[in-house]
Coordinates of C-alpha atoms in Angstrom, one line a residue:
M1 CA 81.5 35.3 -48.2
V2 CA 84.0 35.6 -51.0
C3 CA 85.5 32.1 -52.2
G4 CA 87.9 33.1 -54.9
G5 CA 86.5 36.4 -55.8
T6 CA 83.4 35.0 -56.2
D7 CA 80.2 35.8 -54.1
V8 CA 78.6 33.3 -52.6
D9 CA 75.3 32.7 -51.6
E10 CA 73.7 31.4 -48.6
S11 CA 73.5 27.8 -49.6
Q12 CA 77.3 27.9 -50.8
Q13 CA 77.7 29.4 -47.8
T14 CA 76.8 26.0 -45.7
L15 CA 78.8 23.8 -48.4
F16 CA 81.9 25.7 -47.3
K17 CA 80.9 25.6 -43.8
N18 CA 80.2 21.7 -44.1
L19 CA 83.3 21.1 -46.3
V20 CA 86.1 23.2 -44.0
A21 CA 87.0 22.0 -40.7
F22 CA 88.6 25.1 -38.7
V23 CA 90.8 24.7 -35.5
R24 CA 90.4 28.0 -33.8
Q25 CA 93.9 29.6 -32.3
S26 CA 92.8 29.0 -28.7
D27 CA 91.3 26.1 -26.7
D28 CA 87.7 26.4 -26.1
H29 CA 86.3 23.7 -24.1
A30 CA 83.9 22.6 -21.9
P31 CA 86.1 22.1 -18.9
K32 CA 84.3 19.3 -17.4
L33 CA 83.9 17.0 -20.0
T34 CA 86.5 14.5 -20.5
V35 CA 88.5 14.5 -23.6
A36 CA 86.6 11.0 -24.9
E37 CA 83.0 13.1 -24.5
T38 CA 84.2 16.4 -26.0
L39 CA 85.2 14.4 -28.9
L40 CA 82.1 12.2 -28.9
F41 CA 79.7 14.9 -29.1
S42 CA 81.5 16.6 -31.6
G43 CA 81.3 13.5 -33.6
M44 CA 77.4 13.1 -33.0
C45 CA 76.8 16.4 -34.2
K46 CA 78.5 15.8 -37.5
D47 CA 78.4 12.3 -38.1
P48 CA 75.4 10.1 -37.6
D49 CA 77.2 6.9 -37.7
V50 CA 78.7 8.1 -34.4
R51 CA 75.6 9.4 -32.5
L52 CA 73.9 5.7 -33.3
N53 CA 76.7 3.8 -32.0
K54 CA 78.6 2.7 -35.2
K55 CA 82.1 4.8 -34.8
G56 CA 81.7 5.6 -31.1
T57 CA 85.0 5.6 -28.7
Q58 CA 85.6 1.8 -29.3
E59 CA 89.2 1.2 -30.6
N60 CA 88.0 0.8 -34.1
G61 CA 85.7 3.6 -34.0
K62 CA 86.0 6.6 -35.5
V63 CA 86.3 8.5 -32.0
G64 CA 88.9 5.9 -31.1
L65 CA 90.9 6.0 -33.8
T66 CA 91.3 10.1 -33.7
L67 CA 92.4 9.5 -29.9
A68 CA 94.7 6.8 -30.7
G69 CA 96.0 9.2 -34.0
L70 CA 96.2 12.1 -31.0
G71 CA 98.0 10.1 -28.5
L72 CA 95.1 10.8 -25.9
S73 CA 93.7 7.4 -25.5
H74 CA 95.2 7.2 -22.0
V75 CA 93.7 10.7 -21.3
K76 CA 90.5 10.1 -22.6
D77 CA 88.7 9.7 -19.3
T78 CA 90.2 12.9 -18.0
F79 CA 88.9 16.6 -17.7
V80 CA 89.8 18.7 -20.7
G81 CA 90.1 21.5 -17.9
N82 CA 90.9 25.1 -18.3
E83 CA 93.0 27.6 -16.2
Q84 CA 91.0 27.3 -13.1
I85 CA 90.2 23.8 -13.6
R86 CA 92.9 20.7 -13.4
G87 CA 92.7 18.7 -16.5
V88 CA 95.4 17.6 -19.6
S89 CA 98.0 19.5 -19.9
G90 CA 98.6 22.4 -22.8
G91 CA 99.8 20.4 -25.2
Q92 CA 97.0 17.3 -24.7
R93 CA 94.1 20.3 -24.7
R94 CA 95.6 21.7 -28.4
R95 CA 95.4 18.2 -29.5
V96 CA 91.7 17.8 -28.1
T97 CA 90.8 21.3 -30.3
L98 CA 92.4 19.5 -33.5
G99 CA 90.5 16.4 -32.6
E100 CA 87.1 18.4 -32.4
M101 CA 87.7 18.6 -35.8
L102 CA 89.1 15.3 -37.2
T103 CA 86.1 13.5 -35.6
F104 CA 84.1 13.8 -39.2
D105 CA 84.6 14.0 -42.8
T106 CA 86.0 17.2 -44.6
P107 CA 88.2 17.1 -47.7
L108 CA 90.1 20.4 -46.3
L109 CA 91.2 21.2 -42.8
C110 CA 92.2 24.7 -42.0
G111 CA 94.4 25.1 -38.7
D112 CA 94.5 28.9 -37.2
E113 CA 97.8 29.5 -35.5
I114 CA 97.9 25.9 -33.8
S115 CA 101.5 26.2 -32.4
T116 CA 100.1 29.3 -29.9
G117 CA 101.2 27.9 -26.2
L118 CA 103.1 24.6 -27.2
D119 CA 106.9 24.8 -27.4
T120 CA 108.5 23.1 -30.6
A121 CA 108.5 19.6 -29.9
S122 CA 105.0 19.8 -29.0
T123 CA 104.0 21.9 -32.3
V124 CA 106.1 19.4 -34.6
D125 CA 104.6 16.2 -33.2
I126 CA 101.3 17.7 -33.8
L127 CA 102.1 18.8 -37.2
R128 CA 103.4 15.2 -38.0
I129 CA 100.1 13.7 -36.6
L130 CA 98.0 15.9 -39.0
S131 CA 100.4 15.0 -41.9
Y132 CA 99.9 11.2 -41.3
M133 CA 96.0 11.7 -41.2
S134 CA 95.6 13.8 -44.1
R135 CA 98.0 11.2 -46.1
L136 CA 95.4 8.6 -44.6
V137 CA 92.1 9.9 -45.4
N138 CA 93.3 12.1 -48.6
R139 CA 92.9 15.5 -46.7
I140 CA 94.0 18.9 -47.7
T141 CA 95.5 20.4 -44.5
V142 CA 96.1 24.1 -44.6
V143 CA 98.0 25.7 -41.3
S144 CA 99.1 29.1 -40.7
L145 CA 102.1 29.4 -38.4
L146 CA 104.1 32.9 -37.8
Q147 CA 107.9 31.1 -36.8
P148 CA 108.1 27.6 -37.7
S149 CA 111.0 25.5 -36.9
P150 CA 113.1 23.9 -39.2
E151 CA 111.5 20.2 -38.2
A152 CA 108.0 21.9 -38.5
L153 CA 109.1 23.6 -42.2
S154 CA 109.9 19.9 -43.2
L155 CA 106.7 18.5 -42.8
F156 CA 105.0 20.8 -45.0
D157 CA 104.7 19.9 -49.0
E158 CA 103.7 23.0 -50.3
V159 CA 104.5 26.5 -48.2
I160 CA 103.0 30.0 -48.8
L161 CA 105.0 32.9 -47.3
L162 CA 103.7 36.1 -47.2
G163 CA 105.2 39.7 -46.9
D164 CA 105.7 41.9 -44.1
N165 CA 103.3 44.8 -45.6
G166 CA 100.2 43.9 -46.4
G167 CA 100.4 40.4 -46.5
Q168 CA 101.7 39.8 -50.3
V169 CA 102.1 36.2 -51.4
I170 CA 105.9 36.7 -52.5
Y171 CA 106.1 32.9 -53.2
A172 CA 103.6 29.7 -53.0
G173 CA 105.1 26.0 -54.5
P174 CA 106.8 23.2 -53.4
T175 CA 109.0 23.6 -49.6
E176 CA 112.0 22.3 -51.0
S177 CA 112.1 24.9 -54.1
A178 CA 111.3 28.2 -52.1
Q179 CA 115.5 28.8 -51.2
E180 CA 115.9 28.1 -55.1
Y181 CA 113.4 30.3 -55.8
F182 CA 114.9 33.8 -53.6
R183 CA 118.3 32.7 -54.8
K184 CA 117.2 33.5 -58.3
L185 CA 116.3 36.7 -57.1
G186 CA 119.7 37.7 -55.2
Y187 CA 118.9 36.6 -52.1
Q188 CA 121.6 34.3 -50.3
S189 CA 120.8 32.3 -47.3
P190 CA 124.5 31.9 -45.2
D191 CA 126.0 29.3 -44.0
G192 CA 124.5 27.9 -40.9
M193 CA 121.2 29.1 -41.8
D194 CA 118.3 26.9 -42.4
T195 CA 115.1 27.2 -44.4
A196 CA 113.1 28.3 -42.1
D197 CA 115.1 31.4 -40.8
F198 CA 115.6 32.3 -44.2
L199 CA 112.4 32.5 -45.6
L200 CA 111.0 34.3 -42.3
A201 CA 114.4 36.8 -43.2
V202 CA 113.1 37.2 -46.7
A203 CA 109.6 37.9 -45.9
S204 CA 110.7 40.5 -43.3
S205 CA 113.1 43.9 -43.6
D206 CA 116.3 41.6 -43.1
R207 CA 116.1 40.6 -46.6
N208 CA 118.2 43.6 -47.3
H209 CA 120.9 41.9 -45.2
L210 CA 120.7 38.8 -47.5
F211 CA 120.7 40.6 -51.0
H212 CA 123.8 39.9 -52.8
P213 CA 123.0 39.2 -56.4
E214 CA 127.0 39.3 -57.4
A215 CA 127.4 36.0 -55.2
A216 CA 124.8 34.3 -57.3
G217 CA 127.9 33.2 -60.1
D218 CA 125.5 33.3 -63.1
D219 CA 125.6 36.2 -65.4
D220 CA 121.6 35.2 -66.2
V221 CA 120.9 35.2 -63.0
V222 CA 122.3 38.8 -61.9
S223 CA 120.3 40.2 -65.2
A224 CA 117.5 38.4 -64.0
V225 CA 117.6 40.1 -60.7
I226 CA 118.4 43.5 -61.8
A227 CA 115.7 43.5 -64.4
S228 CA 113.0 42.3 -61.3
T229 CA 114.3 45.7 -59.2
S230 CA 112.6 49.4 -59.2
T231 CA 116.2 50.3 -58.8
D232 CA 119.5 48.9 -60.5
G233 CA 121.2 47.0 -57.4
Q234 CA 118.6 47.5 -54.5
P235 CA 116.9 44.8 -52.6
H236 CA 113.0 44.2 -53.5
T237 CA 110.3 45.6 -51.0
S238 CA 107.5 43.2 -50.2
E239 CA 105.2 44.6 -53.4
Q240 CA 108.1 44.3 -55.5
L241 CA 108.7 40.5 -54.5
G242 CA 104.4 40.2 -55.1
E243 CA 104.3 41.6 -58.3
H244 CA 107.5 39.1 -59.5
F245 CA 105.6 36.2 -58.1
Q246 CA 102.6 37.3 -60.3
M247 CA 104.3 37.0 -63.3
S248 CA 106.7 33.7 -61.9
K249 CA 106.1 30.3 -63.5
E250 CA 105.4 29.2 -60.0
H251 CA 102.6 31.3 -60.3
D252 CA 101.5 29.9 -64.0
I253 CA 101.5 26.6 -62.6
I254 CA 98.7 27.5 -59.8
M255 CA 96.8 29.0 -62.4
R256 CA 97.1 26.4 -64.6
N257 CA 96.0 24.2 -61.8
Q258 CA 93.1 26.2 -61.0
M259 CA 91.8 25.8 -64.7
D260 CA 91.8 21.9 -64.3
A261 CA 88.2 20.4 -64.0
W262 CA 87.7 20.2 -60.6
E263 CA 86.7 16.4 -59.0
H264 CA 83.4 18.2 -57.4
D265 CA 82.0 21.0 -58.7
W266 CA 80.8 23.2 -55.9
K267 CA 78.8 25.7 -57.4
N268 CA 76.7 23.3 -59.6
D269 CA 76.8 20.5 -57.0
A270 CA 75.3 23.2 -54.6
N271 CA 72.5 24.6 -57.2
D272 CA 71.5 21.5 -58.7
G273 CA 72.9 18.3 -57.1
D274 CA 74.9 16.8 -60.6
A275 CA 77.8 16.7 -61.2
S276 CA 78.7 18.9 -64.4
G277 CA 81.5 21.3 -65.3
R278 CA 81.8 24.5 -64.2
D279 CA 80.7 25.5 -67.8
G280 CA 77.8 23.3 -67.6
S281 CA 79.3 21.2 -70.1
G282 CA 80.0 18.0 -67.6
S283 CA 84.0 18.7 -67.4
G284 CA 83.9 19.1 -63.5
G285 CA 84.7 15.2 -62.9
D286 CA 82.2 12.2 -62.4
K287 CA 82.6 12.5 -58.4
A288 CA 79.2 14.5 -57.5
I289 CA 79.8 16.4 -54.0
P290 CA 78.0 13.8 -50.9
P291 CA 74.7 15.0 -49.9
H292 CA 75.5 15.3 -46.4
F293 CA 77.8 18.4 -47.2
L294 CA 74.7 20.0 -48.6
N295 CA 72.9 19.7 -45.3
K296 CA 73.5 22.8 -42.9
Y297 CA 73.1 20.4 -39.9
Q298 CA 73.5 16.8 -39.8
N299 CA 70.6 16.2 -37.5
N300 CA 67.1 17.5 -37.1
F301 CA 65.9 19.8 -34.5
T302 CA 64.9 17.4 -32.1
I303 CA 68.1 15.3 -31.7
Q304 CA 70.0 18.9 -31.6
T305 CA 68.3 20.0 -28.9
W306 CA 68.4 16.6 -27.3
L307 CA 72.4 16.5 -27.4
S308 CA 72.3 19.8 -25.9
F309 CA 70.4 18.9 -23.5
K310 CA 72.4 15.7 -22.7
R311 CA 75.8 18.2 -22.6
G312 CA 74.3 20.6 -20.3
I313 CA 72.8 17.5 -17.4
I314 CA 76.5 16.0 -17.7
L315 CA 77.9 19.4 -17.3
W316 CA 75.5 19.8 -14.1
K317 CA 76.0 16.9 -12.0
R318 CA 80.0 17.6 -12.6
D319 CA 79.8 20.9 -11.0
L320 CA 79.1 19.5 -7.4
T321 CA 80.8 21.8 -5.5
N322 CA 78.3 24.7 -7.0
I323 CA 75.4 22.3 -6.8
V324 CA 76.3 22.0 -2.5
F325 CA 77.2 25.7 -2.6
K326 CA 73.6 26.6 -3.7
L327 CA 72.1 24.1 -1.4
I328 CA 73.7 25.9 0.9
Q329 CA 73.2 29.4 -0.1
T330 CA 69.3 28.6 -1.2
F331 CA 68.8 26.9 2.8
N332 CA 70.2 30.2 4.4
V333 CA 68.5 32.4 2.7
G334 CA 65.2 30.8 2.8
L335 CA 65.4 30.1 6.6
S336 CA 66.7 33.6 7.4
T337 CA 63.7 34.9 4.9
G338 CA 61.4 32.7 6.8
F339 CA 62.3 33.8 10.3
L340 CA 62.8 37.2 9.7
F341 CA 58.9 37.3 8.6
K342 CA 57.7 34.7 10.7
N343 CA 54.2 35.6 11.8
Y344 CA 54.4 38.7 10.3
P345 CA 51.0 41.0 10.9
Q346 CA 49.4 41.1 7.2
D347 CA 48.8 45.0 7.7
S348 CA 52.0 45.5 8.3
S349 CA 53.1 43.7 4.9
Y350 CA 54.2 46.8 3.0
F351 CA 56.3 44.7 1.1
G352 CA 53.2 43.3 -0.7
A353 CA 51.5 46.7 -1.1
L354 CA 54.3 47.3 -3.3
Y355 CA 53.6 44.2 -4.9
Q356 CA 50.1 44.6 -5.5
I357 CA 50.0 48.1 -7.0
T358 CA 51.5 46.2 -10.3
T359 CA 48.8 43.9 -10.4
T360 CA 45.3 44.1 -12.3
S361 CA 42.4 45.3 -10.3
K362 CA 40.6 42.4 -11.9
P363 CA 40.1 38.8 -9.8
S364 CA 43.0 36.7 -11.2
L365 CA 44.8 33.1 -9.8
L366 CA 48.1 35.8 -9.0
F367 CA 45.7 38.1 -7.3
H368 CA 43.7 35.8 -5.5
L369 CA 47.1 34.3 -4.1
V370 CA 48.5 37.3 -3.2
R371 CA 45.6 38.0 -0.9
Q372 CA 45.6 34.3 0.8
V373 CA 49.4 34.4 1.4
Q374 CA 49.7 37.9 3.2
N375 CA 51.0 39.3 0.1
L376 CA 54.5 39.2 1.0
H377 CA 56.3 36.3 -0.2
L378 CA 55.6 37.3 -4.0
F379 CA 57.7 40.6 -3.7
I380 CA 60.7 39.1 -1.6
A381 CA 61.0 36.5 -3.9
P382 CA 62.0 37.9 -6.7
L383 CA 64.7 39.7 -5.0
I384 CA 65.9 36.4 -3.6
V385 CA 65.4 34.7 -7.4
M386 CA 67.5 37.6 -8.9
S387 CA 70.2 37.3 -6.6
T388 CA 70.8 33.6 -6.7
S389 CA 69.9 33.5 -10.4
S390 CA 72.5 36.3 -11.5
T391 CA 75.6 33.6 -10.7
T392 CA 74.7 31.3 -14.1
V393 CA 75.6 34.8 -15.6
F394 CA 79.5 33.8 -15.8
Q395 CA 78.7 30.0 -16.6
Q396 CA 77.0 31.6 -19.7
M397 CA 79.6 33.8 -20.7
D398 CA 82.6 31.1 -20.4
D399 CA 80.2 29.1 -22.6
R400 CA 79.6 31.6 -25.2
E401 CA 83.3 31.2 -27.5
V402 CA 82.5 27.5 -27.0
F403 CA 78.8 27.8 -28.8
Y404 CA 80.5 30.0 -31.2
K405 CA 82.8 27.4 -32.6
H406 CA 80.5 25.1 -32.6
H407 CA 77.6 26.7 -34.6
D408 CA 80.2 28.4 -37.3
S409 CA 81.3 24.7 -37.9
N410 CA 77.7 23.7 -38.2
F411 CA 77.3 21.3 -35.1
Y412 CA 73.6 22.8 -34.1
S413 CA 71.2 25.6 -34.2
A414 CA 71.0 28.5 -32.1
L415 CA 67.7 27.7 -31.0
S416 CA 68.1 24.1 -30.2
Y417 CA 71.4 25.2 -28.1
V418 CA 69.2 27.7 -26.1
L419 CA 66.7 25.4 -25.8
G420 CA 68.6 22.7 -24.6
K421 CA 70.6 24.2 -22.3
A422 CA 67.3 25.8 -20.5
L423 CA 66.0 22.2 -19.9
A424 CA 69.1 21.4 -18.4
M425 CA 68.8 24.0 -15.7
I426 CA 65.6 22.6 -14.7
P427 CA 66.6 20.1 -11.9
Q428 CA 68.8 22.8 -10.3
Q429 CA 66.0 24.8 -10.2
I430 CA 63.5 22.3 -9.2
V431 CA 66.1 21.9 -6.1
D432 CA 66.0 25.5 -5.3
T433 CA 62.5 26.0 -5.9
L434 CA 61.3 23.0 -3.2
L435 CA 64.0 23.8 -0.6
L436 CA 63.8 27.9 -0.8
G437 CA 60.2 27.7 -1.4
S438 CA 59.0 25.5 1.5
L439 CA 61.2 26.9 4.1
V440 CA 59.8 30.3 3.5
Y441 CA 55.9 28.9 2.5
W442 CA 55.8 27.5 6.1
L443 CA 57.7 29.7 8.6
V444 CA 55.8 32.7 7.4
G445 CA 53.1 31.4 7.8
F446 CA 51.0 31.4 4.4
A447 CA 48.0 29.4 3.8
P448 CA 48.6 25.9 5.1
T449 CA 46.2 24.3 2.6
A450 CA 47.8 21.9 0.1
S451 CA 46.4 23.5 -3.1
N452 CA 47.8 26.9 -2.3
F453 CA 51.3 25.6 -1.8
I454 CA 51.2 23.3 -5.0
I455 CA 50.2 26.6 -6.8
Y456 CA 52.9 28.8 -4.5
L457 CA 55.3 26.6 -5.8
L458 CA 54.6 26.3 -9.5
S459 CA 54.3 30.1 -9.6
F460 CA 57.7 30.5 -7.9
F461 CA 59.4 27.6 -10.1
L462 CA 58.2 29.6 -13.3
F463 CA 59.4 33.0 -12.0
N464 CA 62.8 31.4 -10.9
F465 CA 62.9 29.6 -14.4
T466 CA 62.3 33.0 -16.3
M467 CA 64.4 34.9 -14.2
I468 CA 67.3 32.8 -15.2
Q469 CA 66.8 33.2 -18.9
L470 CA 66.2 37.0 -18.4
F471 CA 69.6 37.3 -16.3
G472 CA 71.3 34.9 -19.5
K473 CA 70.0 37.7 -22.1
Y474 CA 72.9 39.2 -22.2
S475 CA 74.8 36.4 -23.6
L476 CA 72.0 34.8 -25.6
E477 CA 71.6 38.4 -27.2
H478 CA 75.0 37.8 -28.6
F479 CA 74.0 34.3 -29.6
M480 CA 71.4 35.5 -31.8
N481 CA 72.9 38.5 -33.3
H482 CA 76.1 36.6 -34.2
L483 CA 74.3 34.1 -36.2
Y484 CA 71.2 32.9 -38.0
I485 CA 68.9 30.2 -37.1

């Protein structure tokens, strides 16, 4: 990680991730969580006061104020939804994405293409909300837009304009000064063209049609224009505009501001915890960075796991269709398997013989159980569980992007997420084990003793639990490779 051309070590990376809230271009959410639950989970992960119900969803709480500020109070109990599950509208879902990063305090909020999928009115509405909230909590907000409307551009205090070749910065400064800056370079805005369209044209190859230095009406301006071009009287290339900006007074103002003393010296505070200046002389301001920004996670491992577990349980209970389907599926599989091998003779059980090949010759509980129960179901059960457990793969893949977003923002560690999610699967696995195991055990005619039946169910449950985790291994490997716990 590099910041301002300087390499950043791991401790400083943690600090930056906590100082900056990043709003992604896509709306990745758990579709069957409500709007309020989505924002509340974000707040509980990043702000202990929200978790302790000091700033919850009440009207005067942090989450409640965020809902009100984003205009989501009337849909707070509605599912967020997605393409398959009905929920809030696209514009409201975009606000939920913003709200996730507004429920905790950060000095900087960055948004990547927040207008994706929104019409002009919705984009302007969201930018107006961000502008208001930024001034309310004294936060800097940086938003990237490809084609802003005039109404959207007017809400920005400053604009950074990138060229069409290589992304050079061709202007950075106050929005109202941008048009005048390019006028002095010889680019004239036609009558009826608004500032947003003019800046977009200057940043593209269309700037050639706007280059009219003789129309400036100022000999000094025309001379400056000709001197700044590689070929007299020819429009600038994107590289030349970038070079010209490097020599402009607007760039000098930015550099002077960067050399001023910082209110917070992230480098020294991250290493020493003091408020000294960048040169160690104490010129960095008298305010130290709040300690919670220096901690990677705001909750300990136990609380992180508990929050992940609670979220998983809520999602499991909400997926009633899947629960009913799995019950029907498990019942049918158990019933058909049980009747298929009902009173099956032991000497004909070649399935059990195949399974015994994989066991050791030493007496063991598993080997003893194989002999006691005709050696049959312990081979069939893996096939049944593998087929029924494979449906969890798609669910874990869908949840992967949500995990990436949360982990990149230091909501929780990967281990706590995996553990909490695994624990949340246990209720469904218990139901599957009791239903499928009981049907097969008694219909096939295994040893009719309570101890063997309990051992059988326990073994079946452990195998079921293991198989589900293994089927999710593909997703989990991506999780673990994506991060360091």
